[in-house]
Short mmCIF file of C-alpha atoms in Angstrom, two decimals:
data_model
loop_
_atom_site.label_atom_id
_atom_site.label_comp_id
_atom_site.label_asym_id
_atom_site.label_seq_id
_atom_site.Cartn_x
_atom_site.Cartn_y
_atom_site.Cartn_z
CA MET A 22 24.79 -25.94 -14.23
CA THR A 23 20.93 -25.75 -12.15
CA ASN A 24 18.17 -24.54 -13.86
CA PRO A 25 16.86 -21.13 -12.91
CA THR A 26 13.67 -21.69 -9.54
CA ALA A 27 10.40 -19.90 -9.86
CA ALA A 28 7.02 -19.64 -7.22
CA MET A 29 4.17 -18.35 -8.59
CA LEU A 30 1.28 -17.38 -6.12
CA VAL A 31 -2.93 -16.68 -8.00
CA ILE A 32 -4.51 -14.45 -6.51
CA GLY A 33 -8.34 -14.03 -5.67
CA ASP A 34 -11.33 -15.29 -3.97
CA GLU A 35 -12.98 -16.48 -6.86
CA ILE A 36 -10.47 -19.18 -7.57
CA LEU A 37 -10.85 -20.27 -4.22
CA SER A 38 -14.43 -19.91 -3.87
CA GLY A 39 -14.66 -22.27 -7.09
CA ARG A 40 -16.54 -19.39 -8.96
CA THR A 41 -13.65 -19.29 -11.25
CA ARG A 42 -11.34 -22.03 -12.27
CA ASP A 43 -8.04 -20.16 -12.51
CA ALA A 44 -6.11 -20.84 -16.63
CA ASN A 45 -2.55 -18.71 -15.61
CA MET A 46 -0.77 -21.58 -13.70
CA HIS A 47 -1.24 -24.32 -16.84
CA TYR A 48 -0.28 -21.42 -19.38
CA LEU A 49 2.92 -19.62 -16.82
CA ALA A 50 3.82 -24.21 -16.24
CA GLY A 51 4.40 -24.69 -19.81
CA GLN A 52 5.88 -21.66 -20.32
CA LEU A 53 8.48 -21.49 -18.15
CA THR A 54 8.98 -25.19 -18.71
CA GLU A 55 10.11 -23.69 -22.70
CA ARG A 56 12.51 -21.61 -21.05
CA GLY A 57 13.74 -23.75 -18.41
CA ILE A 58 12.19 -21.93 -15.48
CA ASP A 59 12.21 -24.26 -13.20
CA LEU A 60 8.53 -24.18 -11.37
CA LYS A 61 9.10 -25.42 -8.48
CA GLU A 62 6.14 -24.86 -6.51
CA VAL A 63 2.26 -22.80 -7.01
CA ARG A 64 0.05 -20.49 -4.52
CA VAL A 65 -3.32 -19.34 -4.21
CA VAL A 66 -4.32 -17.00 -1.36
CA SER A 67 -7.56 -15.00 -0.77
CA ASP A 68 -7.88 -10.86 -2.08
CA ASP A 69 -6.27 -10.78 2.21
CA ARG A 70 -3.46 -7.52 2.40
CA GLU A 71 -1.56 -9.86 5.46
CA ALA A 72 -2.04 -13.88 3.27
CA ILE A 73 -0.45 -11.38 0.39
CA ILE A 74 2.16 -10.18 1.82
CA ALA A 75 3.51 -13.44 3.80
CA ALA A 76 3.61 -15.79 0.25
CA VAL A 77 5.32 -12.90 -1.80
CA LYS A 78 7.54 -12.98 1.50
CA ALA A 79 8.51 -16.86 1.89
CA LEU A 80 8.49 -17.48 -1.75
CA SER A 81 10.51 -14.38 -2.91
CA GLU A 82 13.66 -15.78 -0.42
CA THR A 83 13.40 -19.23 -1.96
CA TYR A 84 12.60 -19.40 -5.67
CA ASP A 85 15.28 -16.76 -7.71
CA HIS A 86 11.44 -15.44 -9.48
CA VAL A 87 8.28 -15.21 -8.09
CA PHE A 88 4.92 -14.51 -11.07
CA THR A 89 2.29 -13.05 -9.67
CA SER A 90 -1.13 -13.02 -11.22
CA GLY A 91 -5.04 -11.06 -9.96
CA GLY A 92 -5.75 -8.51 -8.32
CA ILE A 93 -4.01 -4.79 -10.05
CA GLY A 94 -7.35 -3.66 -11.76
CA PRO A 95 -9.57 -0.45 -11.18
CA THR A 96 -11.11 -1.42 -8.33
CA HIS A 97 -11.64 -2.39 -4.34
CA ASP A 98 -10.90 -4.84 -4.48
CA ASP A 99 -7.57 -4.89 -6.19
CA ILE A 100 -5.05 -4.78 -4.28
CA THR A 101 -1.94 -6.46 -5.30
CA ALA A 102 0.66 -3.33 -6.00
CA ASP A 103 -0.05 -2.09 -2.19
CA CYS A 104 0.61 -5.72 -0.98
CA ILE A 105 3.75 -6.32 -2.88
CA ALA A 106 5.33 -2.59 -1.72
CA ALA A 107 4.15 -3.63 1.57
CA ALA A 108 6.58 -6.90 1.30
CA PHE A 109 9.25 -4.94 0.03
CA ASP A 110 8.96 -1.67 2.32
CA ASP A 111 8.97 0.45 -0.65
CA HIS A 112 7.42 3.08 -1.48
CA ILE A 113 4.12 3.37 -3.89
CA ASP A 114 1.87 6.14 -5.36
CA VAL A 115 0.38 7.11 -8.80
CA ARG A 116 3.51 6.86 -10.48
CA ASP A 117 4.58 9.59 -13.74
CA ASP A 118 5.62 7.37 -15.90
CA ALA A 119 2.33 4.99 -15.70
CA ARG A 120 -0.32 7.57 -15.08
CA ALA A 121 1.20 9.07 -18.50
CA LEU A 122 0.50 5.78 -20.44
CA LEU A 123 -3.17 5.19 -19.86
CA GLN A 124 -3.58 9.18 -19.86
CA ALA A 125 -2.53 8.19 -23.09
CA HIS A 126 -4.30 5.14 -24.05
CA TYR A 127 -7.57 6.55 -22.05
CA ASP A 128 -6.81 10.01 -24.97
CA ARG A 129 -7.36 7.41 -27.92
CA SER A 130 -10.56 5.54 -26.30
CA GLY A 131 -12.69 9.52 -25.98
CA GLN A 132 -12.99 8.17 -22.41
CA ASP A 133 -11.43 9.94 -18.72
CA LEU A 134 -8.68 8.69 -16.83
CA ASN A 135 -10.77 8.24 -13.03
CA GLU A 136 -9.84 8.60 -9.91
CA ALA A 137 -10.92 4.05 -9.69
CA ARG A 138 -8.71 4.06 -13.28
CA LEU A 139 -5.21 6.18 -12.07
CA ARG A 140 -5.40 3.59 -8.98
CA MET A 141 -3.66 1.08 -12.42
CA ALA A 142 -1.09 4.00 -12.66
CA ARG A 143 -0.48 2.81 -8.90
CA ILE A 144 3.27 1.48 -8.44
CA PRO A 145 6.67 1.30 -6.28
CA ASP A 146 8.95 3.13 -6.36
CA SER A 147 11.45 0.50 -6.95
CA ALA A 148 10.01 -0.90 -9.41
CA THR A 149 10.19 -1.07 -13.63
CA LEU A 150 6.84 -1.80 -15.32
CA ILE A 151 5.42 -4.77 -17.33
CA GLU A 152 4.05 -3.88 -20.90
CA ASN A 153 0.78 -4.97 -21.68
CA PRO A 154 -0.46 -4.84 -25.26
CA VAL A 155 -4.08 -5.78 -24.65
CA SER A 156 -4.78 -3.56 -22.42
CA THR A 157 -2.20 -0.46 -21.68
CA ALA A 158 -2.34 -0.68 -17.95
CA PRO A 159 0.83 -2.23 -16.80
CA GLY A 160 2.63 -4.79 -14.39
CA PHE A 161 5.75 -4.05 -12.83
CA THR A 162 8.87 -6.30 -10.91
CA LEU A 163 9.93 -5.24 -8.03
CA ARG A 164 13.08 -7.33 -7.23
CA ASN A 165 12.34 -11.07 -8.09
CA VAL A 166 8.19 -10.67 -8.38
CA HIS A 167 7.35 -9.53 -11.83
CA VAL A 168 3.41 -8.50 -10.51
CA MET A 169 0.61 -8.96 -13.47
CA ALA A 170 -2.75 -8.94 -14.54
CA GLY A 171 -4.99 -12.17 -14.47
CA VAL A 172 -7.27 -12.41 -17.52
CA PRO A 173 -5.56 -14.57 -19.19
CA SER A 174 -5.30 -12.68 -22.44
CA VAL A 175 -4.12 -10.09 -20.62
CA PHE A 176 -1.66 -11.92 -18.66
CA GLN A 177 -0.34 -14.07 -20.64
CA ALA A 178 0.53 -10.56 -22.79
CA MET A 179 2.15 -9.70 -19.73
CA VAL A 180 4.17 -12.87 -19.70
CA ALA A 181 5.25 -12.89 -23.58
CA SER A 182 6.58 -9.53 -22.55
CA ILE A 183 9.26 -10.26 -18.95
CA LEU A 184 9.79 -13.71 -20.11
CA PRO A 185 12.78 -12.97 -23.31
CA THR A 186 13.92 -10.60 -20.27
CA LEU A 187 14.68 -12.71 -17.63
CA THR A 188 17.89 -15.86 -18.30
CA GLY A 189 16.44 -19.52 -17.66
CA GLY A 190 18.56 -22.32 -18.09
CA ALA A 191 18.07 -25.94 -20.64
CA PRO A 192 14.32 -26.34 -21.18
CA LEU A 193 13.51 -29.04 -19.80
CA LEU A 194 12.17 -31.08 -22.71
CA SER A 195 9.64 -34.80 -21.64
CA ARG A 196 9.61 -38.69 -23.83
CA THR A 197 5.82 -40.21 -22.77
CA LEU A 198 5.07 -43.74 -23.30
CA PRO A 199 1.59 -44.77 -23.86
CA LEU A 200 1.51 -47.99 -22.32
CA MET A 201 -2.16 -49.72 -21.82
CA ARG A 202 -1.24 -51.57 -18.57
CA GLY A 203 -2.44 -50.09 -14.74
CA GLU A 204 -0.19 -49.15 -12.61
CA GLY A 205 0.22 -51.90 -10.49
CA ASP A 206 1.47 -53.71 -13.25
CA LEU A 207 5.40 -51.83 -14.60
CA ALA A 208 5.47 -50.22 -10.96
CA GLY A 209 7.79 -52.46 -10.58
CA PRO A 210 10.48 -52.30 -13.60
CA LEU A 211 9.80 -48.97 -13.33
CA GLY A 212 11.34 -47.98 -10.57
CA LYS A 213 14.28 -49.96 -11.17
CA PHE A 214 14.73 -48.00 -13.96
CA ALA A 215 14.45 -44.58 -11.99
CA GLN A 216 16.71 -46.05 -10.22
CA GLU A 217 19.35 -46.58 -12.61
CA HIS A 218 18.38 -42.76 -14.48
CA PRO A 219 19.23 -40.83 -11.39
CA THR A 220 19.89 -37.42 -13.80
CA LEU A 221 15.63 -38.19 -15.30
CA SER A 222 13.09 -36.91 -13.89
CA VAL A 223 10.30 -40.87 -14.33
CA GLY A 224 7.22 -40.04 -13.73
CA SER A 225 3.57 -42.21 -14.49
CA TYR A 226 -0.17 -41.35 -14.82
CA PRO A 227 -2.39 -43.86 -14.72
CA PHE A 228 -6.28 -43.15 -17.33
CA GLN A 229 -8.73 -44.90 -18.67
CA LYS A 230 -9.83 -45.07 -22.41
CA ASP A 231 -12.74 -47.69 -23.14
CA GLY A 232 -13.35 -49.02 -19.92
CA ILE A 233 -9.75 -50.76 -19.33
CA TYR A 234 -6.37 -48.93 -17.17
CA GLY A 235 -3.59 -47.48 -19.05
CA SER A 236 -0.33 -45.18 -17.67
CA ASN A 237 1.09 -42.44 -19.68
CA ILE A 238 4.79 -42.75 -18.32
CA VAL A 239 7.15 -39.53 -18.64
CA VAL A 240 10.98 -39.82 -18.12
CA ARG A 241 12.01 -35.22 -18.04
CA GLY A 242 16.07 -34.31 -18.34
CA THR A 243 17.14 -31.58 -20.49
CA ASP A 244 20.01 -33.88 -22.92
CA ALA A 245 17.52 -34.60 -26.15
CA GLU A 246 20.49 -37.91 -26.76
CA GLU A 247 19.99 -39.77 -23.13
CA LEU A 248 16.69 -39.68 -23.52
CA ASP A 249 16.19 -41.43 -27.24
CA ALA A 250 18.64 -43.64 -25.00
CA ALA A 251 16.83 -44.33 -21.98
CA MET A 252 12.83 -44.73 -23.78
CA ALA A 253 14.60 -47.08 -26.38
CA THR A 254 15.29 -49.44 -22.70
CA LEU A 255 12.43 -48.77 -21.02
CA GLU A 256 10.54 -49.72 -24.46
CA ARG A 257 12.73 -52.54 -24.71
CA LEU A 258 11.55 -53.27 -20.83
CA TYR A 259 8.27 -53.50 -21.64
CA SER A 260 7.56 -55.06 -24.81
CA GLU A 261 9.53 -58.81 -23.64
CA MET B 1315 -20.01 -18.09 14.02
CA THR B 1316 -17.22 -18.12 11.67
CA ASN B 1317 -17.37 -21.00 8.66
CA PRO B 1318 -14.16 -23.15 9.50
CA THR B 1319 -11.85 -23.23 7.59
CA ALA B 1320 -8.97 -25.53 4.84
CA ALA B 1321 -6.38 -25.96 2.31
CA MET B 1322 -5.46 -27.70 -0.30
CA LEU B 1323 -2.26 -29.14 -1.12
CA VAL B 1324 -1.75 -30.97 -4.99
CA ILE B 1325 1.50 -33.40 -4.93
CA GLY B 1326 3.16 -32.98 -8.30
CA ASP B 1327 5.75 -32.64 -11.52
CA GLU B 1328 3.29 -33.19 -13.25
CA ILE B 1329 0.73 -30.03 -13.14
CA LEU B 1330 4.43 -27.47 -12.30
CA SER B 1331 5.83 -29.13 -15.75
CA GLY B 1332 2.54 -28.14 -17.47
CA ARG B 1333 2.24 -31.47 -18.76
CA THR B 1334 -1.09 -31.70 -16.89
CA ARG B 1335 -3.74 -28.55 -15.96
CA ASP B 1336 -5.44 -29.81 -12.48
CA ALA B 1337 -8.41 -30.03 -12.52
CA ASN B 1338 -8.70 -30.95 -8.54
CA MET B 1339 -8.33 -27.21 -7.20
CA HIS B 1340 -11.52 -26.27 -9.14
CA TYR B 1341 -13.52 -29.16 -7.90
CA LEU B 1342 -12.70 -29.33 -4.21
CA ALA B 1343 -13.17 -25.60 -4.10
CA GLY B 1344 -16.95 -25.74 -5.17
CA GLN B 1345 -17.79 -28.42 -3.12
CA LEU B 1346 -16.15 -26.39 0.11
CA THR B 1347 -17.75 -23.30 -0.45
CA GLU B 1348 -21.09 -25.76 -0.79
CA ARG B 1349 -20.58 -26.74 2.50
CA GLY B 1350 -19.71 -23.61 3.80
CA ILE B 1351 -15.95 -24.48 4.34
CA ASP B 1352 -14.12 -21.61 3.39
CA LEU B 1353 -10.66 -22.79 1.58
CA LYS B 1354 -8.33 -19.91 2.36
CA GLU B 1355 -4.92 -20.99 0.41
CA VAL B 1356 -3.79 -23.95 -2.24
CA ARG B 1357 -0.53 -25.32 -2.37
CA VAL B 1358 1.51 -26.61 -5.20
CA VAL B 1359 4.08 -28.57 -5.04
CA SER B 1360 6.23 -30.69 -6.68
CA ASP B 1361 7.19 -34.53 -5.58
CA ASP B 1362 10.25 -34.08 -3.77
CA ARG B 1363 9.73 -35.52 0.11
CA GLU B 1364 11.18 -31.80 1.42
CA ALA B 1365 8.63 -30.20 -0.18
CA ILE B 1366 5.82 -32.33 0.70
CA ILE B 1367 6.38 -31.97 4.37
CA ALA B 1368 7.00 -28.66 4.94
CA ALA B 1369 3.68 -27.78 3.19
CA VAL B 1370 1.86 -30.61 4.93
CA LYS B 1371 2.87 -29.80 8.61
CA ALA B 1372 2.27 -25.67 7.88
CA LEU B 1373 -1.25 -25.58 6.49
CA SER B 1374 -1.45 -28.31 8.86
CA GLU B 1375 -1.01 -26.43 11.53
CA THR B 1376 -2.97 -23.65 9.84
CA TYR B 1377 -6.49 -24.25 8.85
CA ASP B 1378 -8.98 -26.70 10.20
CA HIS B 1379 -8.87 -29.17 7.00
CA VAL B 1380 -6.17 -30.17 4.94
CA PHE B 1381 -7.58 -32.14 1.93
CA THR B 1382 -3.79 -33.18 -0.32
CA SER B 1383 -4.12 -34.95 -4.00
CA GLY B 1384 -2.04 -37.08 -5.76
CA GLY B 1385 0.57 -39.36 -4.87
CA ILE B 1386 -0.82 -42.17 -3.37
CA GLY B 1387 -0.07 -44.41 -6.50
CA PRO B 1388 1.48 -47.82 -6.41
CA THR B 1389 4.89 -46.87 -8.56
CA HIS B 1390 8.36 -44.79 -6.91
CA ASP B 1391 6.47 -41.25 -7.02
CA ASP B 1392 4.48 -41.99 -4.66
CA ILE B 1393 5.32 -40.88 -1.78
CA THR B 1394 2.99 -38.93 0.15
CA ALA B 1395 1.59 -41.71 2.66
CA ASP B 1396 4.76 -42.03 3.95
CA CYS B 1397 5.78 -38.12 3.49
CA ILE B 1398 2.36 -37.32 6.01
CA ALA B 1399 3.15 -39.63 8.43
CA ALA B 1400 6.48 -38.84 8.50
CA ALA B 1401 4.96 -35.02 8.70
CA PHE B 1402 3.29 -36.24 12.32
CA ASP B 1403 6.16 -37.67 13.33
CA ASP B 1404 4.02 -41.48 12.78
CA HIS B 1405 4.11 -45.58 12.31
CA ILE B 1406 3.48 -46.36 8.46
CA ASP B 1407 3.50 -49.85 7.44
CA VAL B 1408 1.18 -52.07 4.93
CA ARG B 1409 -1.60 -52.13 6.75
CA ASP B 1410 -4.33 -55.42 7.59
CA ASP B 1411 -7.37 -53.23 6.43
CA ALA B 1412 -5.96 -51.37 3.49
CA ARG B 1413 -4.51 -55.37 2.40
CA ALA B 1414 -7.60 -56.72 2.95
CA LEU B 1415 -10.14 -53.88 0.34
CA LEU B 1416 -6.43 -54.48 -1.24
CA GLN B 1417 -6.66 -58.38 -1.56
CA ALA B 1418 -10.61 -58.53 -2.29
CA HIS B 1419 -10.21 -56.43 -5.13
CA TYR B 1420 -7.52 -57.69 -7.07
CA ASP B 1421 -9.13 -61.46 -6.55
CA ARG B 1422 -12.31 -60.13 -7.53
CA SER B 1423 -10.38 -58.97 -11.25
CA GLY B 1424 -8.52 -62.02 -11.72
CA GLN B 1425 -5.25 -60.10 -10.38
CA ASP B 1426 -2.26 -60.01 -8.36
CA LEU B 1427 -1.67 -57.51 -5.50
CA ASN B 1428 2.21 -57.67 -6.49
CA GLU B 1429 4.65 -55.75 -4.86
CA ALA B 1430 3.87 -52.83 -6.54
CA ARG B 1431 0.03 -52.98 -5.46
CA LEU B 1432 0.85 -52.97 -2.23
CA ARG B 1433 2.16 -49.82 -1.61
CA MET B 1434 -0.60 -48.60 -1.54
CA ALA B 1435 -2.26 -50.78 1.45
CA ARG B 1436 0.76 -48.26 3.21
CA ILE B 1437 -1.43 -46.37 5.97
CA PRO B 1438 -0.12 -44.07 8.88
CA ASP B 1439 -1.02 -45.99 11.83
CA SER B 1440 -3.19 -43.97 13.18
CA ALA B 1441 -5.27 -42.45 10.30
CA THR B 1442 -8.99 -44.26 9.61
CA LEU B 1443 -9.74 -45.22 5.19
CA ILE B 1444 -11.21 -42.41 2.91
CA GLU B 1445 -13.65 -44.67 0.73
CA ASN B 1446 -12.84 -45.24 -2.69
CA PRO B 1447 -16.12 -46.60 -3.92
CA VAL B 1448 -13.59 -46.03 -7.95
CA SER B 1449 -10.73 -47.85 -7.87
CA THR B 1450 -10.58 -49.22 -4.08
CA ALA B 1451 -7.19 -48.60 -2.81
CA PRO B 1452 -7.72 -45.71 -0.06
CA GLY B 1453 -7.57 -42.51 1.29
CA PHE B 1454 -7.04 -41.32 4.47
CA THR B 1455 -7.32 -39.06 7.14
CA LEU B 1456 -4.62 -38.59 9.86
CA ARG B 1457 -5.82 -35.28 12.45
CA ASN B 1458 -6.75 -32.55 10.12
CA VAL B 1459 -5.25 -33.65 7.25
CA HIS B 1460 -7.49 -35.36 4.15
CA VAL B 1461 -5.26 -37.43 1.87
CA MET B 1462 -6.62 -38.28 -2.46
CA ALA B 1463 -5.79 -39.76 -5.18
CA GLY B 1464 -5.07 -37.44 -8.20
CA VAL B 1465 -7.01 -38.92 -10.85
CA PRO B 1466 -9.87 -36.29 -11.24
CA SER B 1467 -12.65 -39.70 -10.53
CA VAL B 1468 -10.63 -40.82 -8.53
CA PHE B 1469 -10.40 -36.84 -5.91
CA GLN B 1470 -14.46 -36.42 -6.68
CA ALA B 1471 -15.53 -39.87 -5.20
CA MET B 1472 -13.39 -39.94 -2.17
CA VAL B 1473 -14.14 -36.40 -1.18
CA ALA B 1474 -17.81 -37.63 -1.31
CA SER B 1475 -16.73 -39.91 0.43
CA ILE B 1476 -15.13 -37.57 3.29
CA LEU B 1477 -16.51 -34.56 3.18
CA PRO B 1478 -20.55 -35.03 4.80
CA THR B 1479 -18.21 -36.10 7.91
CA LEU B 1480 -17.17 -32.66 8.36
CA THR B 1481 -18.22 -29.87 10.67
CA GLY B 1482 -19.57 -27.01 8.14
CA GLY B 1483 -20.76 -23.63 8.28
CA ALA B 1484 -23.65 -21.42 6.57
CA PRO B 1485 -22.69 -21.94 2.79
CA LEU B 1486 -21.52 -18.63 0.95
CA LEU B 1487 -24.44 -17.45 -1.48
CA SER B 1488 -23.43 -15.21 -4.50
CA ARG B 1489 -25.19 -13.16 -6.95
CA THR B 1490 -23.84 -11.83 -9.88
CA LEU B 1491 -24.36 -8.49 -11.44
CA PRO B 1492 -23.63 -8.21 -15.65
CA LEU B 1493 -22.62 -5.02 -16.17
CA MET B 1494 -22.28 -3.66 -19.98
CA ARG B 1495 -19.04 -1.26 -17.97
CA GLY B 1496 -15.37 -1.53 -17.77
CA GLU B 1497 -14.46 -1.74 -14.37
CA GLY B 1498 -12.97 1.52 -14.83
CA ASP B 1499 -16.65 3.18 -14.92
CA LEU B 1500 -18.18 1.00 -12.05
CA ALA B 1501 -14.25 0.98 -9.37
CA GLY B 1502 -16.10 4.50 -7.92
CA PRO B 1503 -18.96 3.67 -6.46
CA LEU B 1504 -18.75 0.37 -5.95
CA GLY B 1505 -16.21 1.08 -3.25
CA LYS B 1506 -18.05 3.12 -1.52
CA PHE B 1507 -21.10 0.17 -1.74
CA ALA B 1508 -18.00 -2.05 -0.75
CA GLN B 1509 -17.87 -0.28 2.10
CA GLU B 1510 -21.40 0.27 3.25
CA HIS B 1511 -21.71 -3.78 3.66
CA PRO B 1512 -19.19 -5.09 6.00
CA THR B 1513 -20.68 -7.77 6.40
CA LEU B 1514 -20.81 -9.57 2.32
CA SER B 1515 -17.55 -9.75 0.09
CA VAL B 1516 -17.84 -7.37 -3.33
CA GLY B 1517 -16.04 -8.39 -5.77
CA SER B 1518 -15.29 -7.32 -9.61
CA TYR B 1519 -14.34 -9.22 -12.13
CA PRO B 1520 -13.19 -7.98 -16.11
CA PHE B 1521 -14.72 -9.98 -19.03
CA GLN B 1522 -14.85 -8.81 -23.41
CA LYS B 1523 -17.57 -9.87 -24.87
CA ASP B 1524 -18.21 -9.20 -28.66
CA GLY B 1525 -15.34 -6.65 -27.86
CA ILE B 1526 -16.99 -5.21 -25.34
CA TYR B 1527 -15.90 -4.40 -21.81
CA GLY B 1528 -18.24 -5.36 -19.79
CA SER B 1529 -17.71 -6.19 -15.28
CA ASN B 1530 -19.08 -8.79 -13.13
CA ILE B 1531 -20.13 -7.26 -9.98
CA VAL B 1532 -19.99 -10.57 -7.24
CA VAL B 1533 -21.76 -10.82 -4.06
CA ARG B 1534 -20.34 -13.29 -1.26
CA GLY B 1535 -22.98 -13.81 1.83
CA THR B 1536 -24.64 -15.91 4.12
CA ASP B 1537 -27.55 -14.68 4.26
CA ALA B 1538 -29.95 -14.52 1.67
CA GLU B 1539 -32.33 -12.12 2.09
CA GLU B 1540 -29.42 -9.42 2.94
CA LEU B 1541 -27.63 -11.02 -0.51
CA ASP B 1542 -31.09 -9.61 -2.51
CA ALA B 1543 -31.67 -6.43 -0.84
CA ALA B 1544 -27.68 -5.53 -1.12
CA MET B 1545 -28.19 -6.30 -4.58
CA ALA B 1546 -31.24 -4.14 -5.25
CA THR B 1547 -29.59 -1.77 -3.94
CA LEU B 1548 -26.69 -2.53 -6.62
CA GLU B 1549 -28.81 -2.98 -9.27
CA ARG B 1550 -30.51 0.80 -8.40
CA LEU B 1551 -26.94 2.50 -8.49
CA TYR B 1552 -25.98 1.61 -11.98
CA SER B 1553 -29.61 2.31 -13.39
CA GLU B 1554 -29.38 5.60 -12.56
#
């Protein structure tokens, strides 16, 4: 059985201009790996209607799940929900269930549910809501696309709401062998080792420590026993 | 005159598995913004031949420049150079100029230029080399694609080698007005302000500080005087 596949779509000019460093990609990658869902591709696009629609369509057709972050707040540059609806020819307007959540939230805090805040209740007709325990305004799932906020604390809460509802596969396990040798010294035997272990993913990641070049050899797979045996082979290989 | 456009392609399983947090995207975004080159899209793909080739072709056709990071080291999972050659039907093999650079480097350090390290001299026939003052093994430019290393210190050195050779546009300037109000309170007037300033990009980014919600209003443009005038208008708008 192969694991479900996923892509992520990060939406926001602030990432592409270098103003903000994205934190959600790294978080989602770790969560999906634990859940046994294989993150295959990430795209970052600007707050541009045509760019968002094209990316959502392409990723939704290619992967089992698409996770988006950003662009669902109350300001004029928050256009994600409308773009998702357009991508799937769905109707979108303020929806009663989302409006009720926001009304209760702003009643409690004594704030006005004004026209701008009401934008956050714009949800496509066919979508189901994703709970937001941090700041109430919900995300939503439409077909295989899960639409979430860009603020990291809210994004993480929404991921926690949606992930348990998705069927995962075997979690990808990983083992690391750090070696104080440059990649050029260990690459020959490592390529042979990788060929002899076709069910495992074998990578090498160079680092520098106190001016010395080293390499982390990372082996990934879903079977713990197979991984442990492979690591023992690898250690023998490089202790010679 | 509009600025040149760019895309970035990050290549590496270690980013998509959550093992490594990418640092190159944020760095390149800042550098391109300063140079007046508009970063429009970023994609992250795994060490998969078909995925790399498809992404390079799509981005190369759409944007003026494509910058790649990752996959040009000496190990079996470093397949970027061969994929770029395949994407453009170019021939690739160990090239004499790149081999000479590596030979001199390893002669100096008393190390062997073995078969694995020689992989780093595999350069497409039509490419020009990108200098690597950190660890010698060069990147390369083929057509409008600039191929660079994934290790951040090397990536940054290669960006410094290539950027001055590219024609930039007007640097994108930005001004920020921090307001201790939630986005929902300022969104109405902000949308009107954005409409009245069509040559500027107006964004709003929420934050939390000491439990209070605030928003950074960020205005971007290429004309400093226009920006300053717009910021004065914005301050008046929110001091009423």
